[in-house]
The first five atom37 places (N, CA, C, CB, O) and aatype in JSON, in Angstrom:
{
  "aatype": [20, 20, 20, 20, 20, 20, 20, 20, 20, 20, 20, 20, 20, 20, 20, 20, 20, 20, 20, 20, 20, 20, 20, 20, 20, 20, 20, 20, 20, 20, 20, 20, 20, 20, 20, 20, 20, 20, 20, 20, 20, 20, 20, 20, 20, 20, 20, 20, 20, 20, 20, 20, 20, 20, 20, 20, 20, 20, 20, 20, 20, 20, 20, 20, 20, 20, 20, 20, 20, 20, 20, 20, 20, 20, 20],
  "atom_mask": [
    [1, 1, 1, 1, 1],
    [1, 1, 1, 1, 1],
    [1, 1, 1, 1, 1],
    [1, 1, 1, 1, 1],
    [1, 1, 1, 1, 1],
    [1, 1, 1, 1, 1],
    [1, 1, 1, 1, 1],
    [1, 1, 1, 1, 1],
    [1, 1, 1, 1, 1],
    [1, 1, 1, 1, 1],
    [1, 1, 1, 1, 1],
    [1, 1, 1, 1, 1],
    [1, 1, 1, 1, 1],
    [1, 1, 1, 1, 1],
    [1, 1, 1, 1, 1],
    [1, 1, 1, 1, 1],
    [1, 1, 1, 1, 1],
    [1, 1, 1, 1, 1],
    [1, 1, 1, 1, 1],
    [1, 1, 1, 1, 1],
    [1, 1, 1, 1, 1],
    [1, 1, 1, 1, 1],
    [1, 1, 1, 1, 1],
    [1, 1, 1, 1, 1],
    [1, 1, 1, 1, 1],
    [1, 1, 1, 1, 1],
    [1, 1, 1, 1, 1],
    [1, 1, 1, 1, 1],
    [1, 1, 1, 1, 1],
    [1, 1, 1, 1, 1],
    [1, 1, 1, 1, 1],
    [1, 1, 1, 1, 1],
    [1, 1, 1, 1, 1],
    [1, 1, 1, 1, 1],
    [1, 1, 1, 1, 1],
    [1, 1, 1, 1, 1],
    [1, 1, 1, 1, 1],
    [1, 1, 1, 1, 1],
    [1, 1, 1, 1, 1],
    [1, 1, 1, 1, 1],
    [1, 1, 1, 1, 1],
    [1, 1, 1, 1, 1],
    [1, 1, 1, 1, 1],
    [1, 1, 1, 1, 1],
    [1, 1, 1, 1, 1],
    [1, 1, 1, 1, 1],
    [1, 1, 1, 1, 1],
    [1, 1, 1, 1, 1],
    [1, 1, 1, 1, 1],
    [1, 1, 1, 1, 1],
    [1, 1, 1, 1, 1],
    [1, 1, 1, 1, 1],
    [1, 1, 1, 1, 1],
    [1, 1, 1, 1, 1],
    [1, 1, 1, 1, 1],
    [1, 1, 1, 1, 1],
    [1, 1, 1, 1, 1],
    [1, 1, 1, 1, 1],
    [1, 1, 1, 1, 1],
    [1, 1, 1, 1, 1],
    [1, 1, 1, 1, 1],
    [1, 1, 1, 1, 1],
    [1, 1, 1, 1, 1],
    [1, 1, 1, 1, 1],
    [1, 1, 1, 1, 1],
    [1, 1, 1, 1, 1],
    [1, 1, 1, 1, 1],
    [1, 1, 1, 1, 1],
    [1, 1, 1, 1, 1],
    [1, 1, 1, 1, 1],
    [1, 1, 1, 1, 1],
    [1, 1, 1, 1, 1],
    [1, 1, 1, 1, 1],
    [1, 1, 1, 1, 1],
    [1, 1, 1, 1, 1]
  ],
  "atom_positions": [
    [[12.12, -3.64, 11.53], [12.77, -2.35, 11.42], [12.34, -1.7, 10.12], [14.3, -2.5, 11.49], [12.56, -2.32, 9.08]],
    [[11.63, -0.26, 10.05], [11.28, 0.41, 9.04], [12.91, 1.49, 8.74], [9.67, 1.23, 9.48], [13.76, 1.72, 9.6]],
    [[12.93, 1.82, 7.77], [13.66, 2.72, 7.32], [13.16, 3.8, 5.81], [14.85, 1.87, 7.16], [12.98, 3.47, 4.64]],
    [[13.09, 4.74, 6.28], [12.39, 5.73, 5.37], [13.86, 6.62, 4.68], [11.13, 6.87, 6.43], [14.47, 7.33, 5.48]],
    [[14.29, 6.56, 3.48], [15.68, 7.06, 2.88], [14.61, 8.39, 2.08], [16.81, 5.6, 1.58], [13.6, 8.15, 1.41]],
    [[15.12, 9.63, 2.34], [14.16, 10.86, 2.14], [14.78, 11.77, 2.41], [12.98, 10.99, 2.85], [15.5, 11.79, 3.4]],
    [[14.61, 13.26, 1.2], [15.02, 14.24, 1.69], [14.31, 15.39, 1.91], [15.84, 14.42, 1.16], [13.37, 15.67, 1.16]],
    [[14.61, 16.1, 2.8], [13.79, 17.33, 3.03], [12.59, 17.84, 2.27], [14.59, 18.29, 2.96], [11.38, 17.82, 2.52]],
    [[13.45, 18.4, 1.04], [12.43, 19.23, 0.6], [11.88, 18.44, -0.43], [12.85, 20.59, 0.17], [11.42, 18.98, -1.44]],
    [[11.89, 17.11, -0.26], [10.68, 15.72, -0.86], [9.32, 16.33, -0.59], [10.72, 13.93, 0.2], [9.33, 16.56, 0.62]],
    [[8.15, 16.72, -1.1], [6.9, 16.44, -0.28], [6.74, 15.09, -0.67], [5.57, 17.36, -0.57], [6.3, 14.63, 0.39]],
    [[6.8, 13.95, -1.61], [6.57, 12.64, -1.19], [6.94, 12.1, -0.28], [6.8, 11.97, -1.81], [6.19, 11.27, 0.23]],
    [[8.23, 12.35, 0.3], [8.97, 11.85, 1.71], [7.91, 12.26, 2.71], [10.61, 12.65, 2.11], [7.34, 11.51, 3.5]],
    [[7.71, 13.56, 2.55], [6.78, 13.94, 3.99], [5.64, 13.2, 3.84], [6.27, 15.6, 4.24], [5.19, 12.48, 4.73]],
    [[5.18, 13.33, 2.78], [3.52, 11.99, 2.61], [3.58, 10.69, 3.37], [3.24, 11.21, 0.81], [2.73, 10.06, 3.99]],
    [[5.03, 10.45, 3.08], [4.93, 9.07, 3.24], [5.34, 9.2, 5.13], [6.18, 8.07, 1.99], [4.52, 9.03, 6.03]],
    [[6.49, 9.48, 5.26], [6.67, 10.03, 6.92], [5.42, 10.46, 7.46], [7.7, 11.38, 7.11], [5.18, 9.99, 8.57]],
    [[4.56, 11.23, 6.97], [3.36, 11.63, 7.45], [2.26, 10.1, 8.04], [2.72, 12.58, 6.09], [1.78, 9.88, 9.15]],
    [[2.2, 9.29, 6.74], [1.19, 8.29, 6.36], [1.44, 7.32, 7.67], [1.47, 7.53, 4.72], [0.51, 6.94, 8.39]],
    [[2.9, 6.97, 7.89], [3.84, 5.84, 8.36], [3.38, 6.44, 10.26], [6.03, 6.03, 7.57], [3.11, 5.55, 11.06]],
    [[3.37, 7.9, 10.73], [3.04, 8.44, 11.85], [1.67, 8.11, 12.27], [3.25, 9.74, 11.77], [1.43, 7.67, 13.39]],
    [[0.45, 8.42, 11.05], [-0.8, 8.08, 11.29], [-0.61, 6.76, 11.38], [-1.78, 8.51, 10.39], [-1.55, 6.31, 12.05]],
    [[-0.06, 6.11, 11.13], [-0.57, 4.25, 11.09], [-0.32, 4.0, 12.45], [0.5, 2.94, 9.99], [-0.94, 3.07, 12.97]],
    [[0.81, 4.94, 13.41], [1.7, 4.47, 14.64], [2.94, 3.96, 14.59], [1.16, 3.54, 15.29], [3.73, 3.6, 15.46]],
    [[2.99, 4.01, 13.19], [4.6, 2.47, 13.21], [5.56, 4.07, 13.44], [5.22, 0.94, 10.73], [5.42, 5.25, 13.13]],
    [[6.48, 3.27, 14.12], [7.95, 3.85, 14.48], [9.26, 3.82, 13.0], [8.57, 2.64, 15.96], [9.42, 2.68, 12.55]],
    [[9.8, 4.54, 12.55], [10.82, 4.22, 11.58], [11.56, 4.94, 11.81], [10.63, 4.2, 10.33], [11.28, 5.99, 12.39]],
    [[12.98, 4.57, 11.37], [14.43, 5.27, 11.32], [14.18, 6.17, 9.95], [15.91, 4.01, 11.18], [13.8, 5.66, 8.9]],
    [[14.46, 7.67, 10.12], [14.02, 8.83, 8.99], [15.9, 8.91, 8.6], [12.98, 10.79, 9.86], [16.76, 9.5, 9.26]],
    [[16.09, 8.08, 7.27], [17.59, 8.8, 6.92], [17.69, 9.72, 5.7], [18.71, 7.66, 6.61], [17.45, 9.2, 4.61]],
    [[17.92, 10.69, 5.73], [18.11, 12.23, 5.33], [19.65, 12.01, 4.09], [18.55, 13.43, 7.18], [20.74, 12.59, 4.16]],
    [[19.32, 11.3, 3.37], [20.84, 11.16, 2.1], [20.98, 12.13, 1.6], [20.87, 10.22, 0.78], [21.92, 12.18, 0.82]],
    [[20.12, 13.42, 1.78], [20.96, 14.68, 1.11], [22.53, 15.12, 1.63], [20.02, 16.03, 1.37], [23.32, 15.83, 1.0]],
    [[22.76, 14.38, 3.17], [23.51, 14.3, 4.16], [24.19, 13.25, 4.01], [22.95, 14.37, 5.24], [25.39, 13.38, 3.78]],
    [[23.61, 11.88, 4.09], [23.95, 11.24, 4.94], [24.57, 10.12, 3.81], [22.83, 10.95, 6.02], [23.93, 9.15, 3.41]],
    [[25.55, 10.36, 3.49], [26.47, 9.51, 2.56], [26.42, 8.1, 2.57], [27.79, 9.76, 2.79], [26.3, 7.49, 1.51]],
    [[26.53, 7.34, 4.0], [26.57, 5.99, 4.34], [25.11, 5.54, 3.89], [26.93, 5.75, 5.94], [24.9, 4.49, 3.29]],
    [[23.8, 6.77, 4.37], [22.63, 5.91, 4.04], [22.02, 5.66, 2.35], [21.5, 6.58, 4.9], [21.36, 4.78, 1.79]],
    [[22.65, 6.96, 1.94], [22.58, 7.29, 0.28], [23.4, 5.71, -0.19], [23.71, 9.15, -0.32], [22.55, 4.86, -0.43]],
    [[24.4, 5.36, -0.3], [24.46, 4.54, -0.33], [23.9, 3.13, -0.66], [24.67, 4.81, 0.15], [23.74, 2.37, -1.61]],
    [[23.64, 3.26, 1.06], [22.77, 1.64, 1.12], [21.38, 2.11, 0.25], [22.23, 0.95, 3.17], [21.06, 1.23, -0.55]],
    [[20.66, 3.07, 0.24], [19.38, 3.46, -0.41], [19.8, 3.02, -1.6], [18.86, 4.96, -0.37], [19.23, 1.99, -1.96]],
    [[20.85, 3.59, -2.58], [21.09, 3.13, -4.31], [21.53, 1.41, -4.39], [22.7, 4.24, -5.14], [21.19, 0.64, -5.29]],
    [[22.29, 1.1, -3.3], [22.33, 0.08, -3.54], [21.12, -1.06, -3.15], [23.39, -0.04, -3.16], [21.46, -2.21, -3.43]],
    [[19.67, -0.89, -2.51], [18.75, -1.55, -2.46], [17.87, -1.13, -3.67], [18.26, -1.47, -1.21], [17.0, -1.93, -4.03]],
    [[18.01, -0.07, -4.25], [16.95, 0.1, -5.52], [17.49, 0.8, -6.48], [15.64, 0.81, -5.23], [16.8, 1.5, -7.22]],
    [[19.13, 0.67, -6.62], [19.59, 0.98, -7.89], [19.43, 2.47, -8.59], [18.96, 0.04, -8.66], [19.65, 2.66, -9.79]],
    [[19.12, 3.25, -7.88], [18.32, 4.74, -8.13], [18.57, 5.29, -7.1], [16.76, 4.85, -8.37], [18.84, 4.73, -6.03]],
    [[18.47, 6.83, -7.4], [18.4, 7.89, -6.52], [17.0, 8.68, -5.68], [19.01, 8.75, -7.3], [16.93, 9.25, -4.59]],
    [[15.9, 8.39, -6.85], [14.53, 8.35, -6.34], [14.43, 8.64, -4.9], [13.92, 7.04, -6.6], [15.36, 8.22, -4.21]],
    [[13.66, 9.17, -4.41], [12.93, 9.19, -3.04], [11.64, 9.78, -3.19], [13.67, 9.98, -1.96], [11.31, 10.61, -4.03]],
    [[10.77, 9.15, -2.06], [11.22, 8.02, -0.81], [11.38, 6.72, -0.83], [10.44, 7.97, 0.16], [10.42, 6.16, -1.36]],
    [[12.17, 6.05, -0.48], [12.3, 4.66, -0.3], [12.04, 4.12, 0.83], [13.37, 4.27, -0.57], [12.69, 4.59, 1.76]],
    [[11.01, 2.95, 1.17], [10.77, 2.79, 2.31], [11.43, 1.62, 2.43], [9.5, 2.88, 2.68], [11.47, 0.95, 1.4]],
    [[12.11, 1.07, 3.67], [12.43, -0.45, 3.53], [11.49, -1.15, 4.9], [14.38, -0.75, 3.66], [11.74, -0.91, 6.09]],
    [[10.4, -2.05, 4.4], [9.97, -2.62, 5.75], [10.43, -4.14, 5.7], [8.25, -2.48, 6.01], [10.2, -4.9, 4.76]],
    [[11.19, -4.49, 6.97], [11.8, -5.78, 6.79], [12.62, -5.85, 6.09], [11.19, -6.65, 6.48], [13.66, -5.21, 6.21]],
    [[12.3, -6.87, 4.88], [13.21, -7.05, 3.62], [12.12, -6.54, 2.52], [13.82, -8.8, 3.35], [12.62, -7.06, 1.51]],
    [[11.08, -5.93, 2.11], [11.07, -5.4, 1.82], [10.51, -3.78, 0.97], [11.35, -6.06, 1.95], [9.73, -3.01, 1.53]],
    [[11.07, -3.54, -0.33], [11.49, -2.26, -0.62], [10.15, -1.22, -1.74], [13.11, -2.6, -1.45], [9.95, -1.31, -2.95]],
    [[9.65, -0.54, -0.96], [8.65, 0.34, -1.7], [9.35, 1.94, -1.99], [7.16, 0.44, -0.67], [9.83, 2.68, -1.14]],
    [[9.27, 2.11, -3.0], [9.93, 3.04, -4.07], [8.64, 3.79, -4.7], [10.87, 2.11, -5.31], [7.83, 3.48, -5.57]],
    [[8.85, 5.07, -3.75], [7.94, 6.36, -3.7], [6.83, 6.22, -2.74], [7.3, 6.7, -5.09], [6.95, 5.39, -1.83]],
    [[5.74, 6.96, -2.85], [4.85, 7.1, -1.85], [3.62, 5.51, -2.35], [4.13, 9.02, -1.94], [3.35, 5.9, -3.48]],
    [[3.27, 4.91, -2.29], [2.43, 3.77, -2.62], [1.58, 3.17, -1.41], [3.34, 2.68, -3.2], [1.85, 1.99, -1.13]],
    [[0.69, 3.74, -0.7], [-0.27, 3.45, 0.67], [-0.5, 1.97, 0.55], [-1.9, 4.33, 0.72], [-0.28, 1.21, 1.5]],
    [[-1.12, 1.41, -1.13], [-1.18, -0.04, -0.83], [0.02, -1.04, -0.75], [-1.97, -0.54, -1.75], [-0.24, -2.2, -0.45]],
    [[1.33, -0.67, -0.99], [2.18, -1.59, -0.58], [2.92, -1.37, 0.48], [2.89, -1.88, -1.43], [3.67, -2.17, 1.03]],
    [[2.71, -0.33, 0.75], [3.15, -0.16, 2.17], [2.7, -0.99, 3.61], [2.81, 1.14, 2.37], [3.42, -1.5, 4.48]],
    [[0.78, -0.9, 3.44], [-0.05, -1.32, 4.05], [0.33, -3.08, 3.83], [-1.4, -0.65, 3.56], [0.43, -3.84, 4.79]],
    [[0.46, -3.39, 2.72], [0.44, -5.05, 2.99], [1.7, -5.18, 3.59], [0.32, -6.12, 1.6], [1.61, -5.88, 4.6]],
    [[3.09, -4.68, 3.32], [3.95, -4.78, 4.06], [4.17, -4.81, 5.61], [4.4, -4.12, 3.64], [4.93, -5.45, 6.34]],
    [[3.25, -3.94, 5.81], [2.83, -3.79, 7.51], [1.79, -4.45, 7.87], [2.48, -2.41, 8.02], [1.42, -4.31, 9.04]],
    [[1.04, -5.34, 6.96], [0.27, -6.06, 7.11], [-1.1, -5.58, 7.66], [0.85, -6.86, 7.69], [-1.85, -6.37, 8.24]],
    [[-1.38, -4.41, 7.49], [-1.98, -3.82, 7.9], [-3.39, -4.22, 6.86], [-1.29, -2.57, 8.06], [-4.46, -3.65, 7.03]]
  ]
}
């Protein structure tokens, strides 16, 4: 399970949402400018407000970063 914690008017969020579409992988897009429950769990996996946060598996890449993303997906 991917989870992308990102807000709108991020263009790193969209980079990375963008990057994550070209690869094919599927992820849950949660929007914490909104979404209180996911804001949340987002500060409490990386202690910060920062975005994007990606979570693949267990785990946690903090901002846009293609090469840790890629080993994460094993790609």
């Amino acid at each position: 399970m991917i989870k992308v914690y990102s807000i709108p008017e991020c263009p790193w969020c969209q980079k990375a949402k963008n990057y994550l579409k070209l690869k094919g992988v599927q992820y849950e897009d949660i929007n914490v400018a909104v979404d209180e429950k996911g804001r949340e769990e987002m500060i409490g996996l990386t202690g910060g407000q920062g975005v994007p946060v990606i979570k693949i598996d267990n785990n946690i890449v903090v901002g846009f970063d293609k090469g840790k993303i890629d080993s994460y997906l094993n790609i």
